[in-house]
Coordinates of C-alpha atoms in Angstrom, one line a residue:
M1 CA 1.8 -11.5 -42.5
D2 CA 0.8 -12.9 -45.9
N3 CA -1.6 -10.1 -46.9
K4 CA 0.8 -7.3 -47.3
T5 CA 0.6 -4.9 -50.2
E6 CA 3.7 -3.9 -52.2
S7 CA 4.4 -1.1 -49.8
G8 CA 4.5 -3.6 -46.9
V9 CA 1.3 -2.4 -45.3
P10 CA -1.2 -5.1 -44.7
S11 CA -4.5 -5.0 -46.6
V12 CA -6.4 -6.8 -43.8
I13 CA -5.8 -6.6 -40.1
R14 CA -7.6 -9.2 -37.9
V15 CA -8.8 -7.7 -34.7
G16 CA -9.6 -10.0 -31.7
S17 CA -12.3 -9.0 -29.3
R18 CA -14.7 -10.4 -26.7
S19 CA -18.2 -10.7 -28.1
S20 CA -20.1 -8.7 -25.6
E21 CA -21.9 -5.5 -26.7
L22 CA -19.5 -3.3 -24.7
A23 CA -16.4 -5.1 -26.0
M24 CA -17.6 -4.6 -29.5
I25 CA -18.2 -0.9 -28.9
Q26 CA -14.7 -0.5 -27.5
T27 CA -13.3 -2.5 -30.5
R28 CA -15.1 -0.2 -33.0
T29 CA -13.6 2.8 -31.2
I30 CA -10.1 1.5 -31.9
I31 CA -10.9 0.5 -35.4
S32 CA -12.5 3.8 -36.2
A33 CA -9.4 5.6 -35.0
L34 CA -7.2 3.3 -37.1
S35 CA -9.4 3.6 -40.2
A36 CA -9.1 7.4 -40.1
L37 CA -5.3 6.9 -40.3
Y38 CA -5.3 4.0 -42.7
P39 CA -8.4 4.2 -45.0
T40 CA -7.1 1.5 -47.3
I41 CA -6.8 -1.2 -44.7
N42 CA -9.7 -3.5 -44.0
F43 CA -10.2 -4.4 -40.3
E44 CA -11.8 -7.8 -39.7
V45 CA -13.2 -8.4 -36.2
I46 CA -12.9 -11.9 -34.8
T47 CA -14.9 -12.5 -31.6
M48 CA -14.7 -15.1 -29.0
K49 CA -15.8 -15.8 -25.4
T50 CA -13.2 -15.9 -22.6
I51 CA -13.3 -17.9 -19.4
G52 CA -14.8 -14.8 -17.6
D53 CA -17.6 -14.6 -20.2
K54 CA -18.4 -18.3 -19.9
I55 CA -18.4 -18.8 -16.1
L56 CA -21.1 -16.6 -14.7
D57 CA -22.2 -18.5 -11.6
K58 CA -19.1 -17.6 -9.6
A59 CA -17.6 -14.3 -8.4
L60 CA -14.4 -13.5 -10.2
P61 CA -12.1 -14.2 -7.3
K62 CA -13.6 -17.7 -7.0
I63 CA -12.6 -18.7 -10.5
G64 CA -9.0 -18.5 -9.5
Q65 CA -7.3 -17.2 -12.6
T66 CA -5.8 -13.8 -13.5
N67 CA -6.3 -13.9 -17.2
L68 CA -10.1 -14.4 -17.1
F69 CA -10.9 -12.1 -20.0
T70 CA -7.8 -12.5 -22.1
K71 CA -6.6 -16.1 -22.3
E72 CA -8.5 -17.4 -25.3
L73 CA -7.7 -14.2 -27.3
E74 CA -4.0 -14.5 -26.4
I75 CA -3.9 -18.1 -27.6
A76 CA -5.3 -16.9 -30.9
L77 CA -2.8 -14.1 -31.1
A78 CA 0.1 -16.5 -30.4
A79 CA -1.2 -18.8 -33.1
N80 CA -1.2 -15.9 -35.6
Q81 CA -5.0 -16.3 -36.0
I82 CA -5.4 -12.6 -35.2
D83 CA -3.1 -9.7 -35.4
M84 CA -4.1 -7.6 -32.4
I85 CA -6.5 -7.7 -29.4
T86 CA -8.6 -4.9 -28.0
H87 CA -9.0 -4.8 -24.2
S88 CA -10.4 -2.8 -21.4
L89 CA -7.0 -2.2 -19.8
K90 CA -8.2 -3.0 -16.3
D91 CA -8.8 -6.6 -17.5
L92 CA -5.3 -7.1 -18.8
P93 CA -2.9 -8.8 -16.3
T94 CA 0.3 -6.9 -15.5
T95 CA 2.3 -9.8 -16.7
L96 CA 1.7 -10.8 -20.3
P97 CA 2.5 -14.1 -22.1
P98 CA 5.9 -14.4 -23.8
N99 CA 6.3 -12.4 -27.0
M100 CA 3.3 -10.2 -26.3
Q101 CA 3.1 -6.6 -25.4
I102 CA 0.8 -3.6 -25.0
S103 CA 1.3 -1.5 -28.1
V104 CA -1.5 1.0 -27.5
I105 CA -3.0 2.7 -24.4
Y106 CA -5.8 4.8 -25.9
K107 CA -7.0 8.1 -24.4
R108 CA -8.7 7.4 -21.1
D109 CA -12.4 8.0 -20.5
N110 CA -13.8 8.7 -17.0
P111 CA -12.0 6.2 -14.7
T112 CA -14.4 6.4 -11.7
D113 CA -17.0 3.9 -10.4
A114 CA -20.7 4.7 -10.7
V115 CA -23.7 3.8 -8.6
V116 CA -26.9 2.7 -10.5
L117 CA -29.8 2.7 -8.1
H118 CA -33.0 0.6 -8.5
P119 CA -35.7 2.9 -9.9
K120 CA -37.6 2.7 -6.5
H121 CA -34.7 4.6 -4.9
K122 CA -34.7 7.5 -7.4
G123 CA -33.3 10.7 -5.8
L124 CA -31.3 8.9 -3.2
R125 CA -27.5 8.3 -3.1
I126 CA -25.5 5.3 -1.9
D127 CA -25.0 7.2 1.4
T128 CA -28.7 7.8 1.9
L129 CA -29.9 4.2 1.1
P130 CA -31.7 2.5 4.0
K131 CA -29.6 0.4 6.3
G132 CA -29.3 -3.2 5.0
S133 CA -29.7 -2.2 1.4
I134 CA -28.1 -4.8 -1.0
I135 CA -25.4 -3.6 -3.4
G136 CA -24.4 -5.8 -6.3
T137 CA -20.7 -6.0 -7.2
S138 CA -18.2 -8.8 -7.5
S139 CA -15.2 -6.5 -7.1
L140 CA -13.3 -7.0 -3.9
R141 CA -11.8 -3.5 -4.3
R142 CA -15.3 -1.9 -4.5
I143 CA -16.6 -3.9 -1.6
A144 CA -13.6 -3.0 0.6
F145 CA -13.8 0.7 -0.1
L146 CA -17.6 0.8 0.3
K147 CA -17.6 -1.3 3.5
R148 CA -15.1 1.1 4.9
N149 CA -17.4 4.1 4.2
Y150 CA -20.8 2.5 4.4
P151 CA -20.7 -0.4 6.9
D152 CA -24.5 -0.7 7.1
L153 CA -24.8 -1.8 3.5
I154 CA -24.8 -5.5 2.4
F155 CA -22.7 -6.6 -0.6
Q156 CA -23.8 -9.4 -3.0
D157 CA -22.0 -10.9 -6.0
I158 CA -23.4 -10.0 -9.4
R159 CA -22.0 -11.3 -12.7
G160 CA -22.7 -10.9 -16.3
N161 CA -22.3 -8.2 -19.0
L162 CA -23.7 -4.7 -18.4
N163 CA -27.0 -5.6 -20.0
T164 CA -27.4 -8.6 -17.7
R165 CA -26.4 -6.8 -14.5
L166 CA -28.9 -3.9 -15.2
R167 CA -31.6 -6.5 -15.8
K168 CA -30.8 -8.2 -12.5
L169 CA -31.0 -4.9 -10.8
D170 CA -34.4 -4.1 -12.3
E171 CA -36.0 -7.5 -12.1
G172 CA -34.0 -9.3 -9.4
D173 CA -31.9 -12.4 -9.6
G174 CA -33.7 -15.4 -8.1
D175 CA -34.1 -14.7 -4.4
I176 CA -31.9 -11.7 -4.5
T177 CA -33.3 -8.2 -4.9
Y178 CA -30.6 -5.5 -5.4
D179 CA -31.1 -1.9 -4.3
A180 CA -28.1 -0.7 -6.4
I181 CA -25.2 -2.0 -8.4
V182 CA -21.7 -0.4 -8.9
L183 CA -20.2 -0.3 -12.4
A184 CA -17.4 1.5 -14.2
T185 CA -18.6 4.9 -15.3
A186 CA -16.8 4.6 -18.6
G187 CA -18.7 1.4 -19.5
L188 CA -22.1 2.9 -18.9
V189 CA -21.2 6.0 -20.9
R190 CA -19.8 3.9 -23.8
M191 CA -23.1 1.9 -23.9
G192 CA -25.1 5.2 -24.0
W193 CA -26.7 4.5 -20.7
Q194 CA -25.9 7.8 -18.9
N195 CA -29.5 8.1 -17.9
R196 CA -29.1 5.1 -15.6
L197 CA -26.1 6.6 -13.9
S198 CA -27.3 7.7 -10.4
H199 CA -24.0 9.3 -9.3
E200 CA -20.3 8.7 -9.5
L201 CA -18.3 7.7 -6.5
D202 CA -15.7 10.3 -5.5
T203 CA -12.2 8.9 -5.3
T204 CA -12.1 9.9 -1.7
V205 CA -14.7 7.2 -1.2
C206 CA -13.7 4.6 -3.7
M207 CA -10.4 4.8 -5.6
Y208 CA -10.7 3.2 -9.0
A209 CA -9.1 0.1 -10.5
V210 CA -5.7 0.1 -12.1
G211 CA -6.2 1.0 -15.8
Q212 CA -9.9 1.6 -15.4
G213 CA -11.4 3.8 -18.2
A214 CA -8.6 3.1 -20.7
L215 CA -8.6 0.9 -23.7
A216 CA -5.5 -1.1 -24.8
V217 CA -4.3 -3.0 -27.7
E218 CA -2.1 -6.1 -27.3
T219 CA 0.1 -7.5 -30.1
R220 CA 2.9 -9.8 -30.7
S221 CA 6.2 -8.2 -29.7
D222 CA 7.9 -9.2 -33.0
D223 CA 5.2 -7.9 -35.3
D224 CA 7.0 -4.7 -36.2
V225 CA 4.6 -3.8 -39.0
I226 CA 1.5 -3.9 -36.8
N227 CA 3.2 -2.2 -33.9
K228 CA 4.4 0.7 -36.0
L229 CA 0.9 1.2 -37.5
L230 CA -0.6 1.3 -34.0
S231 CA 1.8 3.7 -32.4
P232 CA 0.0 6.9 -33.3
L233 CA -3.0 5.8 -31.2
N234 CA -1.2 6.2 -27.9
D235 CA -2.2 9.0 -25.7
P236 CA 0.9 10.2 -23.7
C237 CA -1.0 11.3 -20.6
T238 CA -2.9 8.0 -20.4
V239 CA 0.2 6.0 -21.1
A240 CA 2.1 7.7 -18.3
C241 CA -0.7 7.4 -15.7
C242 CA -1.8 3.8 -16.6
T243 CA 1.8 2.5 -16.9
A244 CA 2.6 3.8 -13.4
E245 CA -0.6 2.3 -12.1
R246 CA 0.2 -1.1 -13.6
A247 CA 3.7 -1.0 -12.2
L248 CA 2.2 -0.3 -8.8
L249 CA 0.0 -3.4 -9.0
H250 CA 2.7 -5.5 -10.5
S251 CA 5.2 -4.6 -7.8
L252 CA 2.6 -5.4 -5.1
G253 CA 2.1 -8.8 -6.7
G254 CA -1.6 -8.2 -7.1
G255 CA -4.0 -9.3 -9.8
C256 CA -7.1 -7.4 -10.9
S257 CA -9.2 -9.0 -8.2
V258 CA -7.2 -7.8 -5.1
P259 CA -8.4 -4.7 -3.2
V260 CA -5.9 -2.2 -4.6
G261 CA -7.2 1.2 -5.6
T262 CA -5.4 4.1 -7.4
C263 CA -5.9 7.6 -8.6
S264 CA -3.5 9.4 -11.0
S265 CA -3.3 12.6 -12.9
I266 CA -0.8 14.9 -14.7
D267 CA -0.8 18.6 -14.0
P268 CA -0.7 20.2 -17.5
D269 CA 1.0 23.3 -16.3
N270 CA 4.1 21.8 -14.6
H271 CA 3.8 18.3 -16.2
T272 CA 3.9 16.6 -12.8
L273 CA 2.6 13.1 -12.5
C274 CA 0.8 12.4 -9.2
I275 CA -0.3 8.8 -8.4
D276 CA -2.1 7.7 -5.2
G277 CA -2.4 4.1 -4.2
A278 CA -4.2 2.2 -1.5
V279 CA -4.4 -1.4 -0.2
L280 CA -7.3 -2.5 1.9
S281 CA -8.4 -5.4 3.9
L282 CA -11.4 -7.2 2.6
D283 CA -13.6 -5.8 5.3
G284 CA -12.3 -2.3 4.6
K285 CA -11.1 -1.7 8.1
D286 CA -7.4 -1.7 7.3
L287 CA -6.2 0.9 4.8
V288 CA -2.7 1.5 3.7
K289 CA -2.4 4.6 1.5
D290 CA 0.3 6.9 0.1
V291 CA 1.2 9.1 -2.9
V292 CA 4.1 9.8 -5.2
T293 CA 4.7 12.8 -7.4
F294 CA 7.2 13.0 -10.2
V295 CA 8.1 15.8 -12.7
L296 CA 8.0 14.4 -16.2
P297 CA 10.4 15.6 -18.9
I298 CA 9.0 18.6 -20.7
S299 CA 9.0 16.6 -23.9
Y300 CA 7.1 13.6 -22.5
R301 CA 4.4 14.0 -25.1
E302 CA 6.9 13.4 -27.8
L303 CA 8.4 10.3 -26.3
G304 CA 7.7 6.8 -27.7
F305 CA 5.7 4.3 -25.8
S306 CA 8.6 2.3 -24.6
E307 CA 10.7 5.3 -23.5
L308 CA 7.8 7.0 -21.6
S309 CA 6.8 3.7 -20.0
G310 CA 10.3 3.1 -18.8
I311 CA 10.3 6.5 -17.1
V312 CA 7.0 6.1 -15.3
T313 CA 7.3 2.4 -14.4
K314 CA 9.8 3.4 -11.6
I315 CA 7.2 5.8 -10.2
G316 CA 4.7 2.9 -9.7
Y317 CA 7.4 0.8 -8.1
D318 CA 8.4 3.7 -5.8
L319 CA 4.8 4.0 -4.6
A320 CA 4.6 0.2 -4.1
D321 CA 7.7 0.4 -1.9
K322 CA 6.2 3.2 0.2
L323 CA 3.0 1.1 0.7
Q324 CA 5.0 -2.0 1.6
E325 CA 6.9 0.1 4.2
K326 CA 3.6 1.1 5.7
G327 CA 2.4 -2.5 6.0
A328 CA 0.7 -3.3 2.7
G329 CA 2.2 -6.8 2.5
P330 CA 0.3 -8.5 5.4
V331 CA -3.0 -6.8 4.3
L332 CA -2.6 -8.1 0.7
A333 CA -1.4 -11.5 2.0
K334 CA -4.7 -12.0 3.8
A335 CA -6.7 -11.0 0.8
K336 CA -4.8 -13.4 -1.4
E337 CA -5.3 -16.2 1.1
Y338 CA -9.0 -15.6 0.9
I339 CA -8.9 -15.6 -2.9
E340 CA -7.0 -18.8 -3.1
A341 CA -9.3 -20.5 -0.6
V342 CA -12.5 -19.6 -2.4
A343 CA -11.0 -20.7 -5.7
K344 CA -10.4 -24.3 -4.5

């Protein structure tokens, strides 16, 4: 970097972010935490739109790429135009470009999915909506879980940032009138829209996406200065859970669009990591599910990011193996065939 002070600490750090309101809220969360640690450093935010932000007339699987919300930012990172990227971890592919790494997994917020009902359905829940109600979501995972539990509902693609999707719910979208939409709980809360949250989906109904609710920072692997500065932001419990989840998805060969759900936690009394995983058919009728538990070292909170990640990555791989033994491969293969077909 060419803006280092005599002590070697940069005077300015360039932070890449998507330009949506939610992305900026998330970026400010990371910058606020860094500013508290390094009050003399100036953090400059550089925003840009990604493929996923630009193409809003197609459901995500139909676009046919895994790095929909990261590619442009990663190009800028590789070109040294920015020093770090803030992400919603669930948007970050499990395989990163060469010379790039996750340097921070920040403390996770509520990872569940939430139902936002049209105002005319106030007081109802997704399981009490009239038969044939239209639910807006472009997530194959959410659709699969909800079809399995509520086969009488109809699912319709809905794209756009949170502001846009809430407007489409309230006002309609052309000929489509939505009765409810499903969003990540954490996004609604970060936007301050808790009053629109009708109810959360229990994980027995809809397991959440890998990494959902967590923020991450991506950097160049060889940028030792930035990576050292960022390391205090890691939350050990979140690092352990999310790294195991990402290893599960990576081992299954799935991207963020495939119907894979997870649920993980660490028991604080006996420091045991428990991770559930599930693979579904697109119609929700086929479900392959299993769980793995692992006792972490007592000192896991003191371990560095790489050491802790190395331990829990195997847990995600072990769970993937168990799911494959139960028949997850053919179920995922059919989902991938569909994704590839609609992307053509």
